[in-house]
Coordinates of C-alpha atoms in Angstrom, one line a residue:
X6 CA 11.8 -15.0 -35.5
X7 CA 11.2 -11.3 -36.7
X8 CA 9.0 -9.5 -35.6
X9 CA 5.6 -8.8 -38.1
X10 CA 5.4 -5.7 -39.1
X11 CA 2.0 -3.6 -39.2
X12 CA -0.2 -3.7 -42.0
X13 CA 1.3 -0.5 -44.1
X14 CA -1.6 -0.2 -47.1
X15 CA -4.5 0.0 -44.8
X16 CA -3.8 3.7 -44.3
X17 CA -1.5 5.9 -46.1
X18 CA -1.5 9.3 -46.9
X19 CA -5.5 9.3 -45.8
X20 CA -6.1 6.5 -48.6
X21 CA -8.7 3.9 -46.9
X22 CA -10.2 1.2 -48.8
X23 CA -12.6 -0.8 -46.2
X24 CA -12.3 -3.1 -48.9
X25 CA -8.9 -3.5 -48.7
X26 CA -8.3 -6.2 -45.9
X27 CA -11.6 -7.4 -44.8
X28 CA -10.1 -10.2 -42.0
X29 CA -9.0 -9.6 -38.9
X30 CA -6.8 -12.5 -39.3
X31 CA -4.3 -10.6 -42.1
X32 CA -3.4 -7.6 -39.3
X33 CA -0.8 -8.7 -37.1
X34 CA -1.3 -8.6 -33.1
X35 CA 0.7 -6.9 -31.0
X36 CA 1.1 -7.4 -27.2
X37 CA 1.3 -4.4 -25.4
X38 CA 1.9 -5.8 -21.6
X39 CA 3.8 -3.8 -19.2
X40 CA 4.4 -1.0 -22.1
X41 CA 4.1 2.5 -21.6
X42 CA 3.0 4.7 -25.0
X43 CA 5.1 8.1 -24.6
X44 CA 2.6 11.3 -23.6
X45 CA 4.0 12.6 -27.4
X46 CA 2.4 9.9 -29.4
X47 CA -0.9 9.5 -27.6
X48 CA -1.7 13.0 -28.0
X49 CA -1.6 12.0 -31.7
X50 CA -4.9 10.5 -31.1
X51 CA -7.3 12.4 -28.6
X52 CA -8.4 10.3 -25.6
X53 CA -12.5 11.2 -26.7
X54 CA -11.7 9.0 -30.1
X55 CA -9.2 6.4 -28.8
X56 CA -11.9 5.4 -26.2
X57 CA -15.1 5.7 -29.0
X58 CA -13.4 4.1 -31.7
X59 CA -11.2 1.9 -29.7
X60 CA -8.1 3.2 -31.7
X61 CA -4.5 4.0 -30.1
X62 CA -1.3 5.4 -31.2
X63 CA 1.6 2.9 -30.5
X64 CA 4.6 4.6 -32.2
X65 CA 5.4 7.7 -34.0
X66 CA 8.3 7.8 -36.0
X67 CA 8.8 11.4 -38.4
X68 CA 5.4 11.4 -40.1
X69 CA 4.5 7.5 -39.7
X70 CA 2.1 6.8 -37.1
X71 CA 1.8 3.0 -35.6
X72 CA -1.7 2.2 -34.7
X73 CA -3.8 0.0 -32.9
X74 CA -7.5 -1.5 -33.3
X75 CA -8.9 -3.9 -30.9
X76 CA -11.3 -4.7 -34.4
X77 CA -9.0 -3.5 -37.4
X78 CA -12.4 -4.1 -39.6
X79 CA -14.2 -1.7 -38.5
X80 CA -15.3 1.1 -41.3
X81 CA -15.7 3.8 -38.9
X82 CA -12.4 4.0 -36.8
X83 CA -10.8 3.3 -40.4
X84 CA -13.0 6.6 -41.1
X85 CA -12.1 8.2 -38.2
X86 CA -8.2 7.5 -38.8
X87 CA -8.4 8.9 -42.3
X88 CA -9.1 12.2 -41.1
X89 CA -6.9 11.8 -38.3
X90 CA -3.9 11.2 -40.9
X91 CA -4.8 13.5 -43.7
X92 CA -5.5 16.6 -40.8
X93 CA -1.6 15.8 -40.1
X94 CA -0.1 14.4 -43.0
X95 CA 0.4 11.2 -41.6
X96 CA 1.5 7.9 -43.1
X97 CA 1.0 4.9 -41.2
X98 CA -0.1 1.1 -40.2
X99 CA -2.8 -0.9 -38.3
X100 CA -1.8 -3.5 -35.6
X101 CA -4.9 -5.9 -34.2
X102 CA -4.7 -5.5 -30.0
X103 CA -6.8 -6.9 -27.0
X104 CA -9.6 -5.7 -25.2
X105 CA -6.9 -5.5 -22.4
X106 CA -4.3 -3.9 -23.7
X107 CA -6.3 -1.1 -25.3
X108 CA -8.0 -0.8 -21.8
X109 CA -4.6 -0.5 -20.0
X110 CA -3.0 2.0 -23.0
X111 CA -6.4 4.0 -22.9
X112 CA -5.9 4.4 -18.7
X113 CA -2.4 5.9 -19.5
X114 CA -3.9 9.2 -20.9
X115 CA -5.4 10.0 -17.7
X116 CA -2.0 10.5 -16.0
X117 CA -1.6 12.7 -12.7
X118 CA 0.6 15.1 -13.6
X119 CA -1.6 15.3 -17.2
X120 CA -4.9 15.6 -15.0
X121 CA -3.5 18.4 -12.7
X122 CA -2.1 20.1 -15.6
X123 CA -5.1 20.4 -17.5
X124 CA -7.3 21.7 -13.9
X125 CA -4.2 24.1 -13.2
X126 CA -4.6 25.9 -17.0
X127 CA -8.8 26.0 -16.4
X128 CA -7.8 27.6 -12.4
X129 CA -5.6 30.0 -14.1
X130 CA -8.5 31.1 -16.9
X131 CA -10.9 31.5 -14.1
X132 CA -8.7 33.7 -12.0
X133 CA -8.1 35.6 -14.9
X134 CA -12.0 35.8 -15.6
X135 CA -12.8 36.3 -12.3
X136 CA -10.2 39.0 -11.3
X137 CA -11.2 40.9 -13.4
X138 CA -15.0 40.8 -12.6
X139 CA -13.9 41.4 -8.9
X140 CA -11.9 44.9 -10.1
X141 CA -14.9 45.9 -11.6
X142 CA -17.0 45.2 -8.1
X143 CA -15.3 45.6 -5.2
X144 CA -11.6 47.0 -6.9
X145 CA -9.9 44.2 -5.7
X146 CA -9.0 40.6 -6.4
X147 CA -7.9 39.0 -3.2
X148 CA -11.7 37.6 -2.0
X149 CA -12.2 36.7 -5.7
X150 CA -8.9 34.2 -5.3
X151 CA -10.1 32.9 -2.2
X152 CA -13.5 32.1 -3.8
X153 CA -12.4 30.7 -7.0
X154 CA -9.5 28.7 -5.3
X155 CA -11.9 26.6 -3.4
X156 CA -14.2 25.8 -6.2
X157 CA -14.3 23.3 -9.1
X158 CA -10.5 23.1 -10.5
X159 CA -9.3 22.8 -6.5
X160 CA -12.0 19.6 -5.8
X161 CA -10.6 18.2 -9.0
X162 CA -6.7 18.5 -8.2
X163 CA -7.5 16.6 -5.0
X164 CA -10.2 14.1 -6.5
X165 CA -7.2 13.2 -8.8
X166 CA -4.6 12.8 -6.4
X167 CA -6.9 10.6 -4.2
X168 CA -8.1 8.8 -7.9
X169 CA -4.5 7.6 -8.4
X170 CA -3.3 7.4 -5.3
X171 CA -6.2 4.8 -5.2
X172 CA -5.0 3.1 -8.7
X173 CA -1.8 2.9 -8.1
X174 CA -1.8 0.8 -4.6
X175 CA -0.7 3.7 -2.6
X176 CA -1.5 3.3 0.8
X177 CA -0.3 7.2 2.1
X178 CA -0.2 10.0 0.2
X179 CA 2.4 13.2 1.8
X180 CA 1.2 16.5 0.6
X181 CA 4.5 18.4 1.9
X182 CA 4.5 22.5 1.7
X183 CA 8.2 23.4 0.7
X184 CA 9.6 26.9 0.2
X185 CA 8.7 27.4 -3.5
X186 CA 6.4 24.8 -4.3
X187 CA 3.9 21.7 -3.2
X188 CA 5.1 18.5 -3.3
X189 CA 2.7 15.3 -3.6
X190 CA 4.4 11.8 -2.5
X191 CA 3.0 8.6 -2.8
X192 CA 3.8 5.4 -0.6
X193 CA 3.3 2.5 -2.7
X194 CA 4.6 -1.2 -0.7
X195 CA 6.1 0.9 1.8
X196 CA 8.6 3.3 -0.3
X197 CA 7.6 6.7 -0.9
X198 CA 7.5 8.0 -4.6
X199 CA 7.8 11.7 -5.4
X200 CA 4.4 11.8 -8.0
X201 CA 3.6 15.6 -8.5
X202 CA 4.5 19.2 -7.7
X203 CA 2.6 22.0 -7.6
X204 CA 2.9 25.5 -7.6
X205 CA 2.8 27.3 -4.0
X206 CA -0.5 29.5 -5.2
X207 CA -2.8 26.8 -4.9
X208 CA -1.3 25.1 -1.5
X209 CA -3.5 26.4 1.2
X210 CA -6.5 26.1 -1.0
X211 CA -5.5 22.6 -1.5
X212 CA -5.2 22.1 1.7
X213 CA -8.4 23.6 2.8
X214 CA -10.1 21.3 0.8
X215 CA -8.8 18.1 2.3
X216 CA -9.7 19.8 5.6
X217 CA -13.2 20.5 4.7
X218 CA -13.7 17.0 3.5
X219 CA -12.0 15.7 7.3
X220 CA -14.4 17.9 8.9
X221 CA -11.1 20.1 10.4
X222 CA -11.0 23.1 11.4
X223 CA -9.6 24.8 8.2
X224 CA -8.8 28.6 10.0
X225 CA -6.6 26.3 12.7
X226 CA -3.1 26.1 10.9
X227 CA -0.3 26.5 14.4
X228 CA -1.7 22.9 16.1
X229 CA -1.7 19.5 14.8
X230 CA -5.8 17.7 13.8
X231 CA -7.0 14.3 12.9
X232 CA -9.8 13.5 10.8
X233 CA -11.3 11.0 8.3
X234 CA -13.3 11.1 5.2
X235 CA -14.6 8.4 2.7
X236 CA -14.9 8.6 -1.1
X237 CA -16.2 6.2 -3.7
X238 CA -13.7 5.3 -6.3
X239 CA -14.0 3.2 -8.9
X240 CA -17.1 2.1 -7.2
X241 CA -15.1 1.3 -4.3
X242 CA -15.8 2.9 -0.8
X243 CA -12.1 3.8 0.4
X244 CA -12.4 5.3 3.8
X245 CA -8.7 8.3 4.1
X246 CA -7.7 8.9 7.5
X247 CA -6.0 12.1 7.5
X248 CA -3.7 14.0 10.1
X249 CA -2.4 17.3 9.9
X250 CA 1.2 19.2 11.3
X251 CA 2.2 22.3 11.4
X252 CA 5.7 23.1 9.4
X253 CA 7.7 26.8 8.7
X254 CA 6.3 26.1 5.3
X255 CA 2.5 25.4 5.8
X256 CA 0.8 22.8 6.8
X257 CA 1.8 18.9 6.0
X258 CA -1.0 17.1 5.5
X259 CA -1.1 13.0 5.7
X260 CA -3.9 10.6 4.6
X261 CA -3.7 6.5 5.1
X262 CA -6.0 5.1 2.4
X263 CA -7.9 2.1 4.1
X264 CA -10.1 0.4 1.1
X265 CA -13.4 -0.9 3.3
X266 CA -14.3 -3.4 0.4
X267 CA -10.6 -5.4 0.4
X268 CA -11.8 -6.7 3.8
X269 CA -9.2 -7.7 6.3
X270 CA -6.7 -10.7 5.1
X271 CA -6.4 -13.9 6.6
X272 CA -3.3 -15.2 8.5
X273 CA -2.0 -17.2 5.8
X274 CA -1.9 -14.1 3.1
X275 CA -0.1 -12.7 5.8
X276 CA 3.0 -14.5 5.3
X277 CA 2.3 -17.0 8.7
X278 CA 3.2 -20.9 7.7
X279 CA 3.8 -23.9 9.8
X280 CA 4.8 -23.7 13.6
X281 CA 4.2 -20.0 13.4
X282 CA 0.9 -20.3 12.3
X283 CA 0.3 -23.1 14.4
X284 CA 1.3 -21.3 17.7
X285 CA -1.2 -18.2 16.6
X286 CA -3.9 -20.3 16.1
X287 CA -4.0 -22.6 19.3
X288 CA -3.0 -19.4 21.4
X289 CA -5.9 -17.1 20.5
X290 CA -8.4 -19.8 21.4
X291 CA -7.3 -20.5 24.5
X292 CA -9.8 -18.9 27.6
X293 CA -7.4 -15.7 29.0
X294 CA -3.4 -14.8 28.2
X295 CA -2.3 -11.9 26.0
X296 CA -0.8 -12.6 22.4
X297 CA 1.3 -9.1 21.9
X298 CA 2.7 -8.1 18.7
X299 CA 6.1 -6.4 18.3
X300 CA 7.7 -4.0 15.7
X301 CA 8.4 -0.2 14.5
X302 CA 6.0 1.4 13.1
X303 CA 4.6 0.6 9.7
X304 CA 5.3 -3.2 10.2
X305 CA 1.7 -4.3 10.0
X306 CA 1.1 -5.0 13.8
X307 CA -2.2 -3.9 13.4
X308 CA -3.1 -5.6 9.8
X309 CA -2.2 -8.6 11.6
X310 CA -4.6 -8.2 14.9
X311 CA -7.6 -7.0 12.5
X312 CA -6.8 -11.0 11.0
X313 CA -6.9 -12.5 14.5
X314 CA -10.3 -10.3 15.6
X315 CA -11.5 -11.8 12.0
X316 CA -10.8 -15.6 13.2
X317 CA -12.9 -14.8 16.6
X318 CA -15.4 -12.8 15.6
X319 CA -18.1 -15.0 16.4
X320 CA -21.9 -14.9 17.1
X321 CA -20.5 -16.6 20.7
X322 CA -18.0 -13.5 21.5
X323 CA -18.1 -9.8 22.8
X324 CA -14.6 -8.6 21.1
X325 CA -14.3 -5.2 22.2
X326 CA -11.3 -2.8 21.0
X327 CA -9.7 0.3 21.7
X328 CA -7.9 1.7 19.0
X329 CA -5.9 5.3 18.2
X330 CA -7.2 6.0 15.7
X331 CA -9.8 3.2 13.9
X332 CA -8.5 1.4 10.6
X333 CA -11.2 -0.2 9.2
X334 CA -14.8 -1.2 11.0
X335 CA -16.0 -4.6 11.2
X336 CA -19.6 -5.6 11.8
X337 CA -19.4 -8.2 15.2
X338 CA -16.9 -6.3 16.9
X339 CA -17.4 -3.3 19.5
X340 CA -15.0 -0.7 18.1
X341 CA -13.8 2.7 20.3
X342 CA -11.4 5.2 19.4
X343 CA -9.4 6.8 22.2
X344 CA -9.5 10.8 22.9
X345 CA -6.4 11.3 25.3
X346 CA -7.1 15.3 24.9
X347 CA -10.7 14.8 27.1
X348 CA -8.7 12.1 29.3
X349 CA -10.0 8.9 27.5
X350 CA -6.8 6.5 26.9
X351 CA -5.8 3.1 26.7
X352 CA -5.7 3.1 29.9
X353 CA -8.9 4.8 31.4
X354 CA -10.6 2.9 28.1
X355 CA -9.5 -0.2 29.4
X356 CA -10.9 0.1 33.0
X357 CA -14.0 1.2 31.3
X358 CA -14.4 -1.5 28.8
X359 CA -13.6 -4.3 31.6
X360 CA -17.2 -3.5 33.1
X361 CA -18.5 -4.5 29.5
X362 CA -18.2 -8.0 29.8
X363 CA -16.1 -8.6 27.2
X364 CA -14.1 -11.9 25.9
X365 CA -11.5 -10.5 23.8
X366 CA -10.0 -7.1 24.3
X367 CA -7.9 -5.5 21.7
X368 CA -5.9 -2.4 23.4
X369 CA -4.0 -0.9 19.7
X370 CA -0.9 -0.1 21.9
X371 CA 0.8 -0.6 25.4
X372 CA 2.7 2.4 25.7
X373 CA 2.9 3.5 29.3
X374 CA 3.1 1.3 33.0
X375 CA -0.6 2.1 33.8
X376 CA -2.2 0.5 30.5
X377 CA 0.6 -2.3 30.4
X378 CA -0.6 -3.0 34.7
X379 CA -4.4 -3.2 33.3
X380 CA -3.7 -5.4 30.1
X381 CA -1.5 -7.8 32.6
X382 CA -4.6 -7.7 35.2
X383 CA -7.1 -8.4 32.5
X384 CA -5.1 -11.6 31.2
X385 CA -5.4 -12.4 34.1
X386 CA -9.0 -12.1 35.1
X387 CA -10.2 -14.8 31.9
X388 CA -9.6 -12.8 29.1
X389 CA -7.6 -13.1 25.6
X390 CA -5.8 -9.7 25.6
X391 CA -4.4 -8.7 22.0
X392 CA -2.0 -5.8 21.9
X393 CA 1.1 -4.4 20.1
X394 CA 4.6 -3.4 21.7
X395 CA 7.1 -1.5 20.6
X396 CA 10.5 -4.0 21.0
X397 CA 13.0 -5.0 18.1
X398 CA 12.5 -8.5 18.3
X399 CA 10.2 -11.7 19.9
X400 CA 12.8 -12.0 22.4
X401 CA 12.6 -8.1 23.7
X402 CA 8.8 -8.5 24.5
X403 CA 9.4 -9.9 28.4
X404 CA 12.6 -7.3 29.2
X405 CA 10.4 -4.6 28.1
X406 CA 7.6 -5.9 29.5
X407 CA 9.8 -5.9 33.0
X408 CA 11.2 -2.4 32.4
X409 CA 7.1 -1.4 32.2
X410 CA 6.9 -2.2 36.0
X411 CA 5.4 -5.9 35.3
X412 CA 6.3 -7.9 38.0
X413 CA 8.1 -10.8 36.8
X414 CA 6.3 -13.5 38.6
X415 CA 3.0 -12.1 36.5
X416 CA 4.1 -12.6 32.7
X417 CA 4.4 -16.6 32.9
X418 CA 0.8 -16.6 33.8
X419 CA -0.5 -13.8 31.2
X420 CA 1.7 -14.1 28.4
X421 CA 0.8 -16.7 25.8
X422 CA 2.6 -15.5 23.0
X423 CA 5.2 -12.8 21.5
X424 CA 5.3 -12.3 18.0
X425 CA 7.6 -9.7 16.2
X426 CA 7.4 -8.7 12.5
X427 CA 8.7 -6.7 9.5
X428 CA 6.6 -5.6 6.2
X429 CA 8.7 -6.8 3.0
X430 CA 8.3 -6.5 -0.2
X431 CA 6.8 -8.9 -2.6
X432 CA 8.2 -9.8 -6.2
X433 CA 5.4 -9.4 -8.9
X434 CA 4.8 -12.7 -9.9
X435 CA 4.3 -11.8 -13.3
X436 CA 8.1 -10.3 -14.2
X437 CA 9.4 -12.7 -11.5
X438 CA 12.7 -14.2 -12.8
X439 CA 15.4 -16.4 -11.5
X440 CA 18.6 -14.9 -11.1
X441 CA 21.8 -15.9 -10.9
X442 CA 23.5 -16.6 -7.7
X443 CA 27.2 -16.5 -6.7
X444 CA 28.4 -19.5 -4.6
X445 CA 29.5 -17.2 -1.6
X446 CA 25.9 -15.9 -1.5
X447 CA 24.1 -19.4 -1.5
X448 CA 26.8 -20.9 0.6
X449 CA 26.2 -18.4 3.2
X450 CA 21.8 -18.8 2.7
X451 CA 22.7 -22.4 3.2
X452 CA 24.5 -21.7 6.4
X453 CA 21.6 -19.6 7.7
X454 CA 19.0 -22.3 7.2
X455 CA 20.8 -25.1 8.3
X456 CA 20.8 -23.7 11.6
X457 CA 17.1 -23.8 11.7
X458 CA 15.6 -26.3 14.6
X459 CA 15.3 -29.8 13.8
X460 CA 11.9 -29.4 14.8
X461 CA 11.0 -27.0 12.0
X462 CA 13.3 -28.2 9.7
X463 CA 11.3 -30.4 7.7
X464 CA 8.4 -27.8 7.2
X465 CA 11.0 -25.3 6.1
X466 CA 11.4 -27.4 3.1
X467 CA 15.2 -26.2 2.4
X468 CA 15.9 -26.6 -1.2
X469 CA 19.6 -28.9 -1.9
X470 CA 20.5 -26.2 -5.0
X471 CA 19.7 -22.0 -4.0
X472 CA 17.3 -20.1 -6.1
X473 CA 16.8 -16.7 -6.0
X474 CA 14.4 -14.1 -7.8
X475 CA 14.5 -10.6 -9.0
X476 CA 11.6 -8.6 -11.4
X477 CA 12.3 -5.6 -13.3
X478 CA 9.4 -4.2 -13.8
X479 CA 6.4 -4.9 -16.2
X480 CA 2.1 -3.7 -16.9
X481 CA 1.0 -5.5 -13.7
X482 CA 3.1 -4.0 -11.3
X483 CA 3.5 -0.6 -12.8
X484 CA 7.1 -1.5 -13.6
X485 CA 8.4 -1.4 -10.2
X486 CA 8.9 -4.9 -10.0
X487 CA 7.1 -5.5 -6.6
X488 CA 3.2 -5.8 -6.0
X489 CA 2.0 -5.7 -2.4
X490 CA 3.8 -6.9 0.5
X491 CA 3.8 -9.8 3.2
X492 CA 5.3 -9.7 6.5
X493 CA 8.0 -12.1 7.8
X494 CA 7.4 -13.3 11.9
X495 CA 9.3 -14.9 14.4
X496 CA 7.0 -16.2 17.3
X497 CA 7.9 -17.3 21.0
X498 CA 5.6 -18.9 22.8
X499 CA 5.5 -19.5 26.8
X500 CA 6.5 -23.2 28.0
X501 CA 7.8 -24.1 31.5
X502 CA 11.1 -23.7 30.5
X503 CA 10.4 -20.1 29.6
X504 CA 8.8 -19.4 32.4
X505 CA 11.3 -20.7 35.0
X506 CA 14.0 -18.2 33.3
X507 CA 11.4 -15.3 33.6
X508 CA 11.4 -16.2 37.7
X509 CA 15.1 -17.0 37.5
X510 CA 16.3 -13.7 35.5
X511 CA 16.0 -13.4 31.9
X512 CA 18.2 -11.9 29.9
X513 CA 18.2 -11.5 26.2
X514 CA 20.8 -14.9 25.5
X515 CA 18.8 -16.9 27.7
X516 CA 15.6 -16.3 26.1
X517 CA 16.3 -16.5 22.6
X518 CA 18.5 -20.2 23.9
X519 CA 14.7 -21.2 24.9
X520 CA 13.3 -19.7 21.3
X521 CA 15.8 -22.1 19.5
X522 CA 15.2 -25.1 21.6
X523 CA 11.3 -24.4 20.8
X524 CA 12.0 -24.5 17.4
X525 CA 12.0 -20.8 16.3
X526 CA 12.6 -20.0 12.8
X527 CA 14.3 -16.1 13.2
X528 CA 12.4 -13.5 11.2
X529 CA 16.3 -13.6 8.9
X530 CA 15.5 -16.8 8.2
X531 CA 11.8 -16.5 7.3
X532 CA 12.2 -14.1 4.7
X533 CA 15.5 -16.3 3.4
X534 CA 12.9 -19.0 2.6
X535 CA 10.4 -16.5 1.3
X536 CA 13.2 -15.4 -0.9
X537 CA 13.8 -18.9 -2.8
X538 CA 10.5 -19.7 -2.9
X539 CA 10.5 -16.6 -4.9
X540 CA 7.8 -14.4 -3.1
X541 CA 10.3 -11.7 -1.5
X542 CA 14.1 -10.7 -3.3
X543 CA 17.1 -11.0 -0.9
X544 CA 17.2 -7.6 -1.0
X545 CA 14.1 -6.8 1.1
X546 CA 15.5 -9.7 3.9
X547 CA 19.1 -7.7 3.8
X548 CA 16.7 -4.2 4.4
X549 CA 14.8 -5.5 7.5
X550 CA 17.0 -7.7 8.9
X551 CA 20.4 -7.1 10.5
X552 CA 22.4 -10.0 8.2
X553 CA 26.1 -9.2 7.0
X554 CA 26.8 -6.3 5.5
X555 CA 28.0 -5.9 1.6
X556 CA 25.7 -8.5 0.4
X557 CA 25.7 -8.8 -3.7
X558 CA 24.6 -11.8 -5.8

């Protein structure tokens, strides 16, 4: 079916009759989902009238314009494009749009690099201006540059950044100083994304003001600071934890964007499922034993805990947690951030906190044999001890706990459950589609999941033909193709058996023998099932998991 073209004799060569077409019903609509109008044709129409008239340029082509009108009936905006065209000599033609798609078109004129550019050319006038009043004063310009840098155009670069940072599902943004210029990087589900440079002038003003806002020290450039700030956006309060590091180029400045009004997710938006889900939710109500979480960095060991603290949060319950630094602050629960440089840690936090009469402690980290003593101690004393690890798998949480200086004969007892994780990608489900698969692929999918444990088996749900998905890209999810991300899990919990090869010896074979009998479903084979249910691509389970080599569908 071709495709209809736009109505041509409402507007050419600046010659509008109202009259002309009076339904809406005779312009053609046009869907405008996941397309991005080129900075060259929307400058065609200034942002000012697009947004008041609710007009937008779709296409330019020589001297004919493409247009379109969320009400193509409307005798002003017709006005308003007749001087538009006869100003440049336009010909062109009216599409009808929606509400939506003129919103999303009318967002892409405020774009980053657009923004910046436009406070950088209003910086540069008022140096100019200013320099020269300053040669006039004082016969210098250097205290004028510091003034002006740190006034209006500086707070807007770094409202903008933080603005679309926000918008576009960032959750870091690197400002990184390099020889000749700044360089602004976004992390959007977990990849970084270079997003702007800027010129090396404005760095330590920009800089400065992100330090001012953390409440740093901003004359202290040679050691490393922490702080945190909140700004509303969009209406939203979105709390930036920021951290600072000295580099031979200036200073690097980080800051985690933690939105307060998203709340913390529940298990199940998490990516947990049958058994696994199971074994988290008997385990944390159970009177003492620790439930530790296990991953690199970045893996979402904390999102997860926040979930669990969410589940017992109760009017019944003293949760009390210490945490390095705090991510986001929930009423119910008696939150404390560490200061190891005045001597309060983990583990002088948790001696402390012990005297508070608490139910459920959350320590963010066991990183030394002091706090890992305390947490064991406390486990055992009645308490449910949550707590994050730094091991490569489910399987690595008792060795390492050994090679802390736990006595073996202490972890049956305190440990009710290891849980390791990744953070994955997930597909937009709005440019999702099913892609082919080549039989060496599926045979060797089918392979993995049929070695899944009976036991789990049946929940798995393992489809007889593979599927797999892929997205390219579309409005939703900015055309990257993925939006947000879930984690995948593997879970051991402690059962006689376990605990008889803990007395006995354990080593790494013997315990993951005693996951599989338990019915274990590997963190490979949780995001293989992800994948043909068509949340995660295969890709993302090949990145995080240690499957063959030299995979392609």
């Amino acid at each position: 079916m071709a495709e209809k073209k736009p109505v041509i004799t409402a507007i050419k060569n600046s010659n509008i009759a109202p009259g002309d077409i009076d339904s809406e019903k005779d312009y053609p609509q046009i869907d405008l989902r996941g397309r991005l109008i080129s900075p060259d044709v929307l400058k065609q129409i200034s942002e000012e009238a697009a947004s008041f008239y609710q007009i937008i340029p779709i296409n330019k082509k020589d001297n004919f314009l493409e247009v379109g009108m969320v009400d193509p009936t409307d005798i002003r905006a017709k006005e308003a494009l007749k001087f538009i065209f006869k100003k440049n000599n336009f010909e062109g033609g009216i599409y009808k749009i929606g509400q939506e798609d003129f919103k999303n078109v009318l967002g892409q004129y405020r774009s980053l690099k657009g923004e910046v550019e436009t406070a950088l050319k209003k910086l540069e006038r008022e140096l100019e201006e200013k320099s020269a009043e300053g040669e006039r004063a004082v016969g210098g310009s250097e205290e004028v540059l510091e003034r002006v840098m740190a006034e209006a155009p500086i707070t807007k670069i770094v409202a903008t950044v933080l603005r679309h940072a926000y918008e576009g599902r960032a959750s870091d943004i690197h400002v990184e100083p390099g020889e000749t210029q700044l360089r602004i990087r976004f992390r959007v589900d977990g990849i970084l994304h270079s997003s702007l440079l800027l010129p090396k002038q404005i760095q330590a003003a920009v800089v400065s003001r992100i330090k001012i806002l953390s409440n740093m020290k901003i004359d202290e450039t040679r050691i490393p600071q922490d702080g945190r700030f909140y700004s509303r956006i969009n209406e939203n309060k979105i709390d930036f934890r920021v951290s600072t590091l000295p580099t031979p180029y200036g200073e690097k400045v980080v800051l985690r964007l933690l939105d307060a009004t998203s709340g913390v997710m529940d298990l199940e938006t998490l990516g947990l499922w049958g058994r696994n889900l199971r074994l988290v939710k008997e385990n944390i109500i159970k009177p003492f034993g620790m439930v530790l979480l296990t991953g690199p960095t970045g893996s979402g060991k904390t999102t997860t805990l926040y979930a669990i603290m969410k589940i017992l949060n109760q009017e019944t319950v003293n949760i009390i947690s210490l945490e390095d630094p705090i991510e986001y602050f929930i009423e119910g629960i008696n939150q404390s951030q560490i200061k190891p440089e005045i001597g309060y840690t983990f583990a002088s936090g948790l001696r402390s906190i012990l005297r508070q009469d608490p139910n459920v402690i959350m320590v963010g980290e066991i990183r030394d044999e002091e706090t890992a003593d305390l947490s064991v101690h406390a486990a055992l004393t009645g308490h449910i001890v949550l707590s994050t690890l730094h091991t490569n798998n489910a399987v690595g949480v008792i060795p390492r706990f050994i090679d802390m200086g736990v006595s073996p004969f202490l972890i049956p007892s305190s440990l009710n459950l290891s849980i390791a994780q990744r953070l994955v990608r997930k597909l937009c489900q709005s440019c999702k589609k099913e892609i082919e698969v080549s039989p060496r692929v599926a045979k060797m999918i089918q392979e993995e999941l049929s070695a899944i444990p009976e036991v789990s088996k049946q929940e798995a749900e393992v489809p007889s033909v593979i599927k797999l998905y892929d997205a390219k890209g579309c409005k939703e999810c900015g055309g990257k193709g993925t939006k947000g991300r879930v984690a995948l899990f593997e879970i051991i919990s402690m059962t006689p058996q376990l605990e008889k090869l803990i007395v006995e010896g354990p080593t790494d074979s013997k315990i993951g023998e005693e996951a599989l009998r338990q019915g274990m479903v590997t963190m490979r084979q949780d995001g293989l099932l992800k994948a043909i249910k068509g949340e995660i691509s295969l890709q993302e389970v090949l990145r995080v998991t240690d499957w063959e080599e030299g995979v392609e569908l």
